[in-house]
């Protein structure tokens, strides 16, 4: 099937679109970043965006140059993917969500509406991020020179689930198949296959067997 | 007064627009969903969007097919209303907020900026949802088959108020005229006319008489 | 350098654009508010938007009439600035964030992605607001007549830092160089140069000297 690009969409030259890709109303694909003179982000020239077969870039979504999106991905309405992001196959990115620069997202992961994935994050495969989850990467919030070497987003291991509105402090690791309850504020690493809840998050119990991935 | 549709807006054929409806810059009305092969959402063909007299679809807003919006409603800038949603008269939906599919919102309800209303929610009349409120509907976050029959959004009764950034766990009922404080994490039902605060939310006192609706 | 306005952008007549201003894809500048018949906001005619030299209005951003934006400001993708807002020089407003009406933001302040700055807020210079921060201004959430005289957003003093997903209750003052931890729910004023965390937020320690502004 041919690529479909809505007449109101903007797709920059050089963008690589797989078969059957759809780019919906007002979406913008292949945008180069407009960095502030004060930004600490990298300034190398960015290669074009690559988008895999069957992926849909929904209404009003923005995808930056230098990112590679897999096949059969849905980038939701009004979502945004920054530069140097790698997104695996069959990922769903919810409406209004944001994936910041230099982040990797594994296949089959679902990031729901309005979630915020900070720069320098790693999400493995089959992760579930509920709506409005907040991630962070800088304990110094812009102060001190050494923060630059310490900036680190979360590492969310295969099959972990993060509940609605939960907040992950910088550099946290969420173990395989762990479960973070809605509204939890996670201040330290979470071991595999445990449930944590509360502010600050504390362990509640193990994840029941019937909720584990069965492969 | 005639309908006004900005030249940059997209209104799909079949959409029913009442008198004096305004559709502002880059808004998209009557969009059909683009479901993932893996989505569990329903796949029936959707009837056109219907929008009542005097309603404004603001800049960059997206309204899906299969939804009915009342009269004198404001759908804020960059907001989104998914499919099979019913919105009563005189509702205000704040900038950037999202109402997911299969949700009902009563007349005169105000949903403020960046709030997230999950699928299968019921909000009665004169409800107040403050900015950045998070609602949820799935305790299993995508695991187990029985989750499909258990998915349930909140029921927010007439005149209840939900504070900024509060989080409602799946299936919660908020009683008539109840008050949920800013940042509360609500893990169980809230009785009518009480104030709850904290994480997890606990009862603090009754709502003062002078703050009750007077009709 | 000349002004650059993307062909898909809408800039309303009268807007004052400084040298080298860029208005990117689908941005809307100089929009007049569409008030609800029930809104309590002011209804004076609004003067045109003014935007300073070198400022970038990014993709899909919306800037209302009656606001003045300084020089070298970045208004991020899909962000929104309401009416009667004053933004100083060298401010960064993150992707998807919202600054409500009648708010003042000092020079060099950084408001990160998806943050919500309520109406009638004051942010001084060099403030850092992390992603997804929530501010509020109305303890009555739309009830009682006297709320109109009591509505008050936060006052965030010079150099203060507010962590990811933190929530500020109405009228809170955050002292100079204070630090609010990620996910904190701030229910009372925070003195200068202290660190607060938790829900409700409590003082943890003083801000270390090496994290203070050095001028």
XYZ file of C-alpha atoms in Angstrom:
645
model
C 0.000 0.000 0.000
C 1.243 3.485 -0.685
C 2.184 6.080 1.882
C -0.615 8.510 2.795
C 0.318 12.032 3.803
C -2.515 14.395 4.668
C -2.306 17.694 2.758
C -2.024 19.651 6.028
C 0.970 17.582 7.248
C 4.594 18.670 6.868
C 7.168 15.983 6.029
C 10.717 17.303 5.635
C 12.928 16.228 2.724
C 15.027 13.150 3.322
C 12.528 11.506 5.673
C 12.399 7.758 5.073
C 8.847 6.394 5.174
C 8.162 2.630 4.994
C 5.262 1.025 3.166
C 1.761 1.948 4.193
C 2.878 4.702 6.564
C 0.173 7.256 7.329
C 0.878 10.844 8.348
C -2.316 12.510 9.554
C -3.588 16.103 9.755
C -1.092 18.772 10.833
C 1.584 16.248 11.797
C 5.203 17.359 11.359
C 7.890 14.763 10.576
C 11.639 15.281 10.291
C 11.848 18.582 12.157
C 15.317 19.808 13.112
C 15.617 21.010 16.743
C 15.672 24.750 17.506
C 18.115 24.845 20.374
C 18.394 27.711 22.790
C 21.794 29.424 22.892
C 21.841 28.175 26.511
C 20.828 24.572 25.855
C 23.230 21.836 26.897
C 21.920 19.472 24.204
C 24.213 18.201 21.468
C 24.486 20.156 18.232
C 25.611 17.633 15.610
C 23.736 17.694 12.322
C 20.919 15.172 12.522
C 20.143 12.491 9.949
C 16.590 12.232 8.600
C 13.778 10.539 10.507
C 13.141 6.892 9.574
C 9.662 5.431 10.002
C 8.871 1.720 9.580
C 6.147 -0.055 7.611
C 2.579 0.441 8.693
C 3.319 3.114 11.284
C 0.811 5.919 11.851
C 1.869 9.452 12.778
C -1.402 10.814 14.153
C -2.990 14.252 14.089
C -0.759 17.082 15.239
C 2.113 14.768 16.235
C 5.694 16.038 15.918
C 8.650 13.748 15.141
C 12.163 15.192 15.153
C 15.017 14.397 12.811
C 17.557 11.857 14.002
C 14.964 9.408 15.338
C 14.094 5.922 14.131
C 10.568 4.599 14.583
C 9.810 0.889 14.040
C 7.023 -0.853 12.140
C 3.343 -0.844 13.077
C 3.904 1.885 15.665
C 1.156 4.323 16.607
C 2.344 7.809 17.483
C -0.789 9.242 19.067
C -2.533 12.525 18.381
C -0.628 15.590 19.590
C 2.308 13.441 20.777
C 5.960 14.385 20.314
C 9.146 12.382 19.731
C 12.402 14.315 20.069
C 15.744 13.719 18.357
C 17.960 10.612 18.615
C 15.115 8.421 19.878
C 14.828 4.760 18.867
C 11.377 3.173 19.050
C 10.900 -0.572 18.425
C 8.157 -2.337 16.479
C 4.530 -2.413 17.620
C 4.948 0.370 20.157
C 1.977 2.573 21.040
C 2.649 6.145 22.120
C -0.465 7.708 23.607
C -2.104 11.002 22.790
C -0.173 14.020 23.997
C 2.752 12.006 25.360
C 6.351 13.140 24.936
C 9.502 11.086 24.439
C 12.545 13.278 24.982
C 15.876 12.997 23.173
C 18.350 10.112 23.372
C 15.810 7.586 24.607
C 15.308 3.954 23.581
C 11.947 2.182 23.691
C 11.669 -1.581 23.150
C 9.173 -3.438 20.981
C 5.564 -3.859 22.113
C 5.870 -1.218 24.821
C 2.792 0.923 25.461
C 3.171 4.491 26.662
C -0.208 5.937 27.389
C -1.690 9.393 27.074
C 0.107 12.446 28.443
C 3.019 10.429 29.830
C 6.388 12.147 30.000
C 9.533 10.159 29.160
C 12.611 12.213 29.976
C 15.856 12.369 28.009
C 18.370 9.510 28.331
C 15.772 6.915 29.325
C 15.701 3.221 28.504
C 12.432 1.317 28.310
C 12.792 -2.335 27.397
C 10.191 -4.513 25.654
C 6.562 -4.934 26.701
C 6.692 -2.141 29.252
C 3.390 -0.481 30.174
C 3.460 3.204 31.120
C 0.042 4.437 32.256
C -1.336 7.903 31.516
C 0.363 10.973 32.979
C 3.413 9.141 34.343
C 6.310 11.523 35.075
C 9.971 10.615 34.727
C 12.971 12.786 35.667
C 16.701 12.759 35.009
C 18.407 15.574 36.935
C 18.681 15.683 40.722
C 20.293 19.104 40.472
C 17.615 20.698 38.292
C 20.011 22.725 36.227
C 22.628 23.583 38.884
C 26.316 22.602 39.220
C 28.623 21.575 36.421
C 28.863 17.944 37.502
C 25.153 17.437 36.842
C 26.032 17.006 33.158
C 27.806 13.737 33.826
C 25.140 12.556 36.254
C 22.011 13.205 34.206
C 20.232 9.882 33.870
C 16.666 8.932 33.070
C 14.966 5.762 34.306
C 15.719 2.242 33.152
C 12.459 0.336 32.964
C 13.006 -3.375 32.467
C 11.000 -5.788 30.325
C 7.362 -6.117 31.191
C 7.328 -3.603 34.041
C 4.163 -1.578 34.588
C 4.048 2.008 35.874
C 0.679 3.258 37.190
C -1.173 6.463 36.314
C 0.470 9.656 37.504
C 3.367 7.836 39.159
C 6.638 9.785 39.406
C 10.088 8.244 38.973
C 13.064 10.078 40.472
C 16.248 10.416 38.373
C 18.195 7.308 37.409
C 15.743 4.838 38.964
C 15.696 1.239 37.749
C 12.362 -0.548 37.678
C 12.923 -4.321 37.615
C 11.442 -6.840 35.174
C 7.711 -7.250 35.546
C 7.599 -4.908 38.549
C 4.382 -2.981 39.213
C 4.336 0.646 40.390
C 0.935 1.712 41.731
C -0.919 4.795 40.537
C 0.397 7.957 42.150
C 3.490 6.357 43.654
C 6.603 8.513 44.021
C 9.530 6.174 43.384
C 12.711 7.320 45.126
C 14.793 4.135 44.886
C 15.187 1.130 42.613
C 12.347 -1.376 42.471
C 13.289 -5.086 42.367
C 11.806 -7.406 39.728
C 8.262 -8.711 40.146
C 7.295 -6.648 43.199
C 4.449 -4.218 43.672
C 5.263 -0.792 45.157
C 2.815 1.928 46.169
C 2.741 5.250 48.024
C 4.826 8.384 48.481
C 7.629 7.532 48.900
C 6.979 4.161 47.276
C 7.335 1.072 49.482
C 7.038 -2.605 48.657
C 3.539 -4.021 49.128
C 3.725 -7.600 47.805
C 4.882 -9.710 44.875
C 3.215 -9.504 41.484
C 0.729 -12.417 41.209
C 1.778 -15.179 38.801
C -1.281 -14.700 36.615
C -0.179 -11.163 35.804
C 3.294 -12.148 34.599
C 4.123 -12.351 30.908
C 3.767 -15.967 29.841
C 6.514 -16.441 27.319
C -25.389 33.238 13.046
C -23.557 31.109 10.540
C -20.965 28.473 11.320
C -17.355 29.717 11.170
C -14.668 27.267 10.132
C -11.110 28.567 9.976
C -9.397 27.801 6.656
C -6.705 25.747 8.433
C -9.284 23.509 10.184
C -10.344 20.083 8.897
C -14.023 19.119 9.260
C -14.858 15.676 7.865
C -17.927 15.137 5.688
C -21.101 14.236 7.536
C -20.231 16.239 10.661
C -23.340 17.939 12.060
C -22.630 21.479 13.232
C -25.294 23.533 15.072
C -25.878 27.242 14.638
C -23.055 29.607 15.430
C -20.494 26.836 15.933
C -16.891 27.999 15.590
C -14.035 25.721 14.559
C -10.712 27.485 15.086
C -7.231 27.196 13.591
C -5.922 23.671 12.870
C -8.793 21.960 14.677
C -9.858 18.554 13.333
C -13.486 17.435 13.698
C -15.009 14.090 12.783
C -11.803 12.080 12.669
C -12.145 8.289 12.495
C -9.892 6.378 14.942
C -6.721 4.716 13.669
C -6.653 1.597 15.813
C -3.597 -0.491 16.393
C -3.880 -4.132 15.299
C -3.418 -4.873 19.015
C -5.985 -2.422 20.386
C -8.857 -3.845 22.399
C -11.154 -0.955 21.427
C -14.349 -1.581 19.481
C -14.259 -1.469 15.701
C -17.811 -0.625 14.592
C -18.152 2.039 11.944
C -18.687 5.347 13.723
C -21.439 7.851 12.974
C -20.460 11.479 12.337
C -19.652 13.917 15.151
C -22.558 16.120 16.261
C -21.840 19.544 17.751
C -24.511 21.737 19.363
C -25.363 25.411 18.872
C -22.815 27.963 19.950
C -20.056 25.477 20.723
C -16.436 26.432 20.062
C -13.823 23.907 18.940
C -10.631 25.787 19.782
C -7.215 25.919 18.158
C -5.639 22.546 17.449
C -8.416 20.579 19.157
C -9.300 17.107 17.849
C -12.815 15.633 18.030
C -13.391 12.054 16.918
C -16.339 10.646 15.013
C -19.057 8.976 17.047
C -19.173 11.698 19.719
C -21.946 14.155 20.560
C -21.080 17.547 21.995
C -23.827 19.752 23.493
C -24.584 23.439 23.062
C -22.415 26.326 24.262
C -19.531 23.969 25.024
C -15.937 25.153 24.891
C -13.449 22.536 23.744
C -10.176 24.213 24.710
C -7.060 24.729 22.647
C -5.112 21.545 21.907
C -7.732 19.395 23.696
C -8.952 16.028 22.413
C -12.282 14.187 22.583
C -12.211 10.543 21.539
C -14.994 8.427 20.021
C -18.380 7.565 21.575
C -18.198 10.428 24.076
C -21.309 12.362 25.109
C -20.800 15.887 26.449
C -23.736 17.899 27.872
C -24.549 21.572 27.393
C -22.395 24.372 28.810
C -19.416 22.139 29.519
C -15.917 23.623 29.484
C -13.036 21.352 28.522
C -9.705 22.989 29.330
C -6.683 23.478 27.139
C -4.785 20.277 26.426
C -7.222 18.028 28.284
C -8.260 14.615 26.962
C -11.580 12.804 27.234
C -11.127 9.180 26.249
C -13.687 6.990 24.482
C -17.049 5.835 25.850
C -17.282 8.567 28.464
C -20.284 10.691 29.492
C -19.991 14.218 30.849
C -23.001 16.040 32.334
C -24.105 19.611 31.690
C -22.229 22.520 33.257
C -19.245 20.388 34.200
C -15.832 22.051 34.007
C -12.757 20.011 33.177
C -9.695 22.169 33.430
C -6.428 22.283 31.576
C -4.367 19.135 30.996
C -6.791 16.899 32.891
C -7.019 13.277 31.795
C -10.421 11.559 31.732
C -9.986 7.862 31.067
C -12.230 5.633 28.934
C -15.530 4.405 30.390
C -15.894 7.297 32.844
C -19.076 8.992 34.032
C -19.048 12.589 35.180
C -22.424 13.952 36.223
C -23.572 17.585 36.112
C -21.701 20.539 37.622
C -18.585 18.549 38.378
C -15.320 20.497 38.682
C -12.108 18.764 37.611
C -9.037 20.906 38.318
C -5.963 21.058 36.091
C -3.820 17.968 35.596
C -6.184 15.537 37.348
C -5.434 11.906 36.447
C -8.051 9.174 36.216
C -7.442 5.456 35.588
C -9.522 2.436 34.626
C -7.405 -0.718 34.647
C -5.933 -2.256 37.811
C -4.151 -4.830 35.659
C -2.489 -2.357 33.295
C -2.902 -4.508 30.235
C -2.419 -7.972 31.768
C -4.818 -10.934 32.167
C -7.872 -11.620 30.048
C -10.374 -10.839 32.783
C -9.238 -7.212 32.882
C -11.477 -6.616 29.854
C -14.614 -7.173 31.905
C -13.261 -5.218 34.874
C -12.074 -2.057 33.133
C -13.926 0.831 34.728
C -13.262 4.537 34.929
C -14.403 6.777 37.760
C -17.975 7.797 38.499
C -17.961 11.401 39.653
C -21.318 12.474 41.064
C -23.081 15.796 40.668
C -21.211 18.809 41.962
C -18.115 16.954 43.141
C -14.778 18.773 42.939
C -11.423 17.122 42.224
C -8.290 19.146 43.068
C -5.259 19.856 40.908
C -3.091 16.860 40.114
C -5.248 14.456 42.134
C -5.212 10.823 41.006
C -8.263 8.549 41.028
C -7.666 4.791 41.057
C -9.791 2.598 38.741
C -13.523 2.368 39.281
C -13.624 4.905 42.137
C -16.899 6.666 42.932
C -16.714 10.258 44.141
C -19.950 11.175 45.941
C -22.164 14.203 45.289
C -20.517 17.475 46.242
C -17.456 15.712 47.626
C -14.138 17.567 47.571
C -10.821 15.880 46.733
C -7.798 18.004 47.708
C -4.980 18.871 45.336
C -2.511 16.018 44.950
C -4.665 13.421 46.708
C -4.338 9.798 45.590
C -7.825 8.344 45.914
C -7.785 4.577 46.481
C -11.363 4.029 47.651
C -14.805 5.545 47.187
C -15.438 8.989 48.658
C -18.812 9.581 50.363
C -20.957 12.588 49.438
C -20.085 16.015 50.844
C -16.814 15.098 52.508
C -13.332 16.500 51.994
C -10.480 14.036 51.431
C -6.766 14.803 51.192
C -3.409 13.027 51.088
C -1.796 9.913 49.664
C -3.652 7.654 50.147
C -6.596 10.011 50.550
C -8.299 10.114 53.966
C -11.347 12.001 55.161
C -10.559 15.407 56.661
C -13.961 17.009 57.334
C -17.334 17.764 55.765
C -17.731 20.251 52.937
C -18.897 23.580 54.455
C -22.511 24.475 53.689
C -21.552 27.694 51.917
C -19.649 25.688 49.307
C -22.594 23.447 48.404
C -24.625 24.019 45.259
C -27.659 26.053 46.217
C -30.385 24.691 43.989
C 18.002 38.703 10.107
C 14.448 38.717 8.841
C 11.455 37.176 10.536
C 10.601 33.634 9.377
C 6.971 32.543 9.453
C 6.204 29.025 8.259
C 3.444 28.924 5.624
C 1.254 26.759 7.894
C 1.457 29.245 10.815
C -1.196 31.868 11.587
C -0.025 35.282 12.794
C -2.845 37.747 13.456
C -2.664 41.345 12.204
C -1.064 43.816 14.577
C 1.307 41.277 16.126
C 4.696 42.877 16.794
C 7.575 40.565 15.914
C 11.190 41.506 16.716
C 14.196 40.776 14.539
C 14.997 37.195 13.706
C 11.802 35.833 15.265
C 10.810 32.383 13.980
C 7.245 31.098 13.948
C 7.212 27.390 13.145
C 4.682 24.970 11.619
C 1.031 25.383 12.655
C 1.826 27.906 15.387
C -0.848 30.537 16.092
C 0.188 33.975 17.372
C -2.043 36.844 18.449
C -5.207 34.840 19.027
C -8.058 36.605 20.844
C -9.656 34.535 23.659
C -12.999 32.824 23.068
C -14.588 33.221 26.468
C -17.486 31.147 27.683
C -20.623 33.106 28.583
C -19.971 31.751 32.095
C -16.281 32.631 32.320
C -15.181 34.984 35.101
C -12.191 36.214 33.066
C -11.874 39.858 32.083
C -13.344 41.009 28.782
C -11.397 44.133 27.788
C -10.202 44.316 24.206
C -6.680 42.960 24.107
C -3.698 44.657 22.494
C -1.601 42.675 20.012
C 1.025 40.152 21.067
C 4.591 41.478 21.223
C 7.495 39.097 20.678
C 11.143 40.060 21.225
C 14.222 39.611 19.037
C 15.416 36.103 18.377
C 12.451 34.368 19.997
C 11.158 31.086 18.543
C 7.481 30.132 18.585
C 7.731 26.402 18.000
C 5.525 23.916 16.172
C 1.865 24.023 17.108
C 2.356 26.603 19.880
C -0.432 29.088 20.623
C 0.199 32.617 21.916
C -2.746 34.819 22.844
C -3.171 38.513 22.267
C -2.335 40.829 25.125
C 0.897 39.041 26.048
C 4.486 40.262 25.823
C 7.276 37.777 25.231
C 10.921 38.839 25.691
C 13.995 38.289 23.534
C 15.662 34.935 22.850
C 12.751 33.042 24.382
C 11.859 29.525 23.268
C 8.160 28.720 23.338
C 8.262 24.950 22.960
C 6.328 22.729 20.593
C 2.612 22.464 21.373
C 2.928 24.943 24.272
C 0.393 27.671 25.028
C 0.643 31.178 26.480
C -2.648 32.822 27.432
C -3.545 36.517 27.516
C -1.957 39.263 29.637
C 1.183 37.218 30.308
C 4.611 38.856 30.551
C 7.631 36.658 29.849
C 11.180 37.985 30.362
C 14.260 37.497 28.180
C 15.955 34.128 27.728
C 13.063 32.130 29.133
C 12.490 28.559 27.970
C 8.952 27.215 27.985
C 8.943 23.450 27.479
C 6.966 21.380 25.033
C 3.285 21.151 25.846
C 3.455 23.483 28.835
C 0.779 26.082 29.556
C 1.084 29.539 31.077
C -2.347 30.823 32.032
C -3.520 34.429 31.906
C -2.226 37.332 34.031
C 1.055 35.655 34.905
C 4.568 37.131 35.031
C 7.709 35.112 34.368
C 11.164 36.557 35.021
C 14.225 36.418 32.804
C 16.216 33.191 32.452
C 13.487 31.074 34.015
C 13.058 27.565 32.619
C 9.639 25.924 32.612
C 9.954 22.394 31.404
C 7.689 20.123 29.392
C 4.029 19.701 30.270
C 4.214 22.006 33.298
C 1.076 23.907 34.232
C 1.368 27.509 35.428
C -1.990 28.722 36.681
C -3.486 32.205 36.250
C -2.257 35.054 38.475
C 1.142 33.464 39.143
C 4.475 35.214 39.642
C 7.718 33.468 38.792
C 10.826 35.552 39.361
C 14.161 35.231 37.549
C 16.172 32.027 37.134
C 13.404 29.798 38.439
C 13.471 26.146 37.352
C 10.129 24.361 36.968
C 10.600 20.674 36.151
C 8.332 18.686 33.813
C 4.702 18.148 34.734
C 4.651 20.503 37.727
C 1.097 21.496 38.725
C 0.150 24.858 40.207
C -3.285 25.907 41.490
C -5.001 29.149 42.438
C -8.484 28.474 43.823
C -9.127 26.717 47.141
C -12.846 26.838 46.417
C -12.685 25.268 42.948
C -15.385 27.441 41.488
C -17.689 27.806 44.519
C -18.657 30.859 46.625
C -18.568 34.470 45.501
C -15.643 35.431 47.706
C -13.339 33.070 45.829
C -12.997 35.791 43.185
C -11.082 38.039 45.559
C -9.031 35.160 46.954
C -7.866 33.535 43.732
C -4.090 33.527 43.818
C -1.436 31.514 42.028
C 1.989 30.745 43.455
C 4.808 33.217 43.942
C 8.056 31.482 43.096
C 11.078 33.531 44.121
C 14.373 33.961 42.284
C 16.323 30.801 41.671
C 13.849 28.409 43.269
C 13.583 24.915 41.794
C 10.383 22.844 41.660
C 10.763 19.098 41.007
C 8.985 16.918 38.464
C 5.285 16.412 39.076
C 5.268 18.506 42.263
C 1.979 20.200 43.143
C 1.700 23.673 44.664
C -1.503 24.545 46.538
C -3.113 27.957 45.906
C -1.246 31.103 46.891
C 1.915 29.321 48.048
C 5.188 31.239 48.193
C 8.367 29.341 47.382
C 11.375 31.213 48.804
C 14.539 32.223 46.957
C 16.664 29.282 45.918
C 14.360 26.813 47.663
C 14.175 23.252 46.297
C 10.922 21.281 46.097
C 11.494 17.564 45.510
C 9.851 15.575 42.716
C 6.297 14.618 43.571
C 6.013 16.866 46.635
C 2.587 18.296 47.488
C 3.275 21.751 48.887
C 0.545 22.921 51.281
C 2.333 25.844 52.955
C 5.001 28.415 52.168
C 8.566 27.203 51.747
C 11.358 29.362 53.274
C 14.360 30.409 51.191
C 17.167 27.917 50.558
C 15.526 24.855 52.082
C 14.732 21.490 50.541
C 11.204 20.117 51.006
C 9.905 16.692 49.978
C 6.868 14.471 50.429
C 3.087 14.704 50.621
C 2.434 16.982 52.393
C 5.845 18.530 51.861
C 8.107 18.839 54.913
C 11.540 20.367 55.301
C 14.401 17.939 54.776
C 17.552 20.095 54.927
C 19.147 23.252 53.562
C 20.160 23.610 49.942
C 23.916 22.891 49.681
C 26.049 25.947 48.954
C 27.378 24.505 45.697
C 23.854 24.459 44.281
C 23.176 28.140 44.968
C 23.344 30.742 42.227
C 26.774 32.298 42.330
C 26.132 35.904 41.469
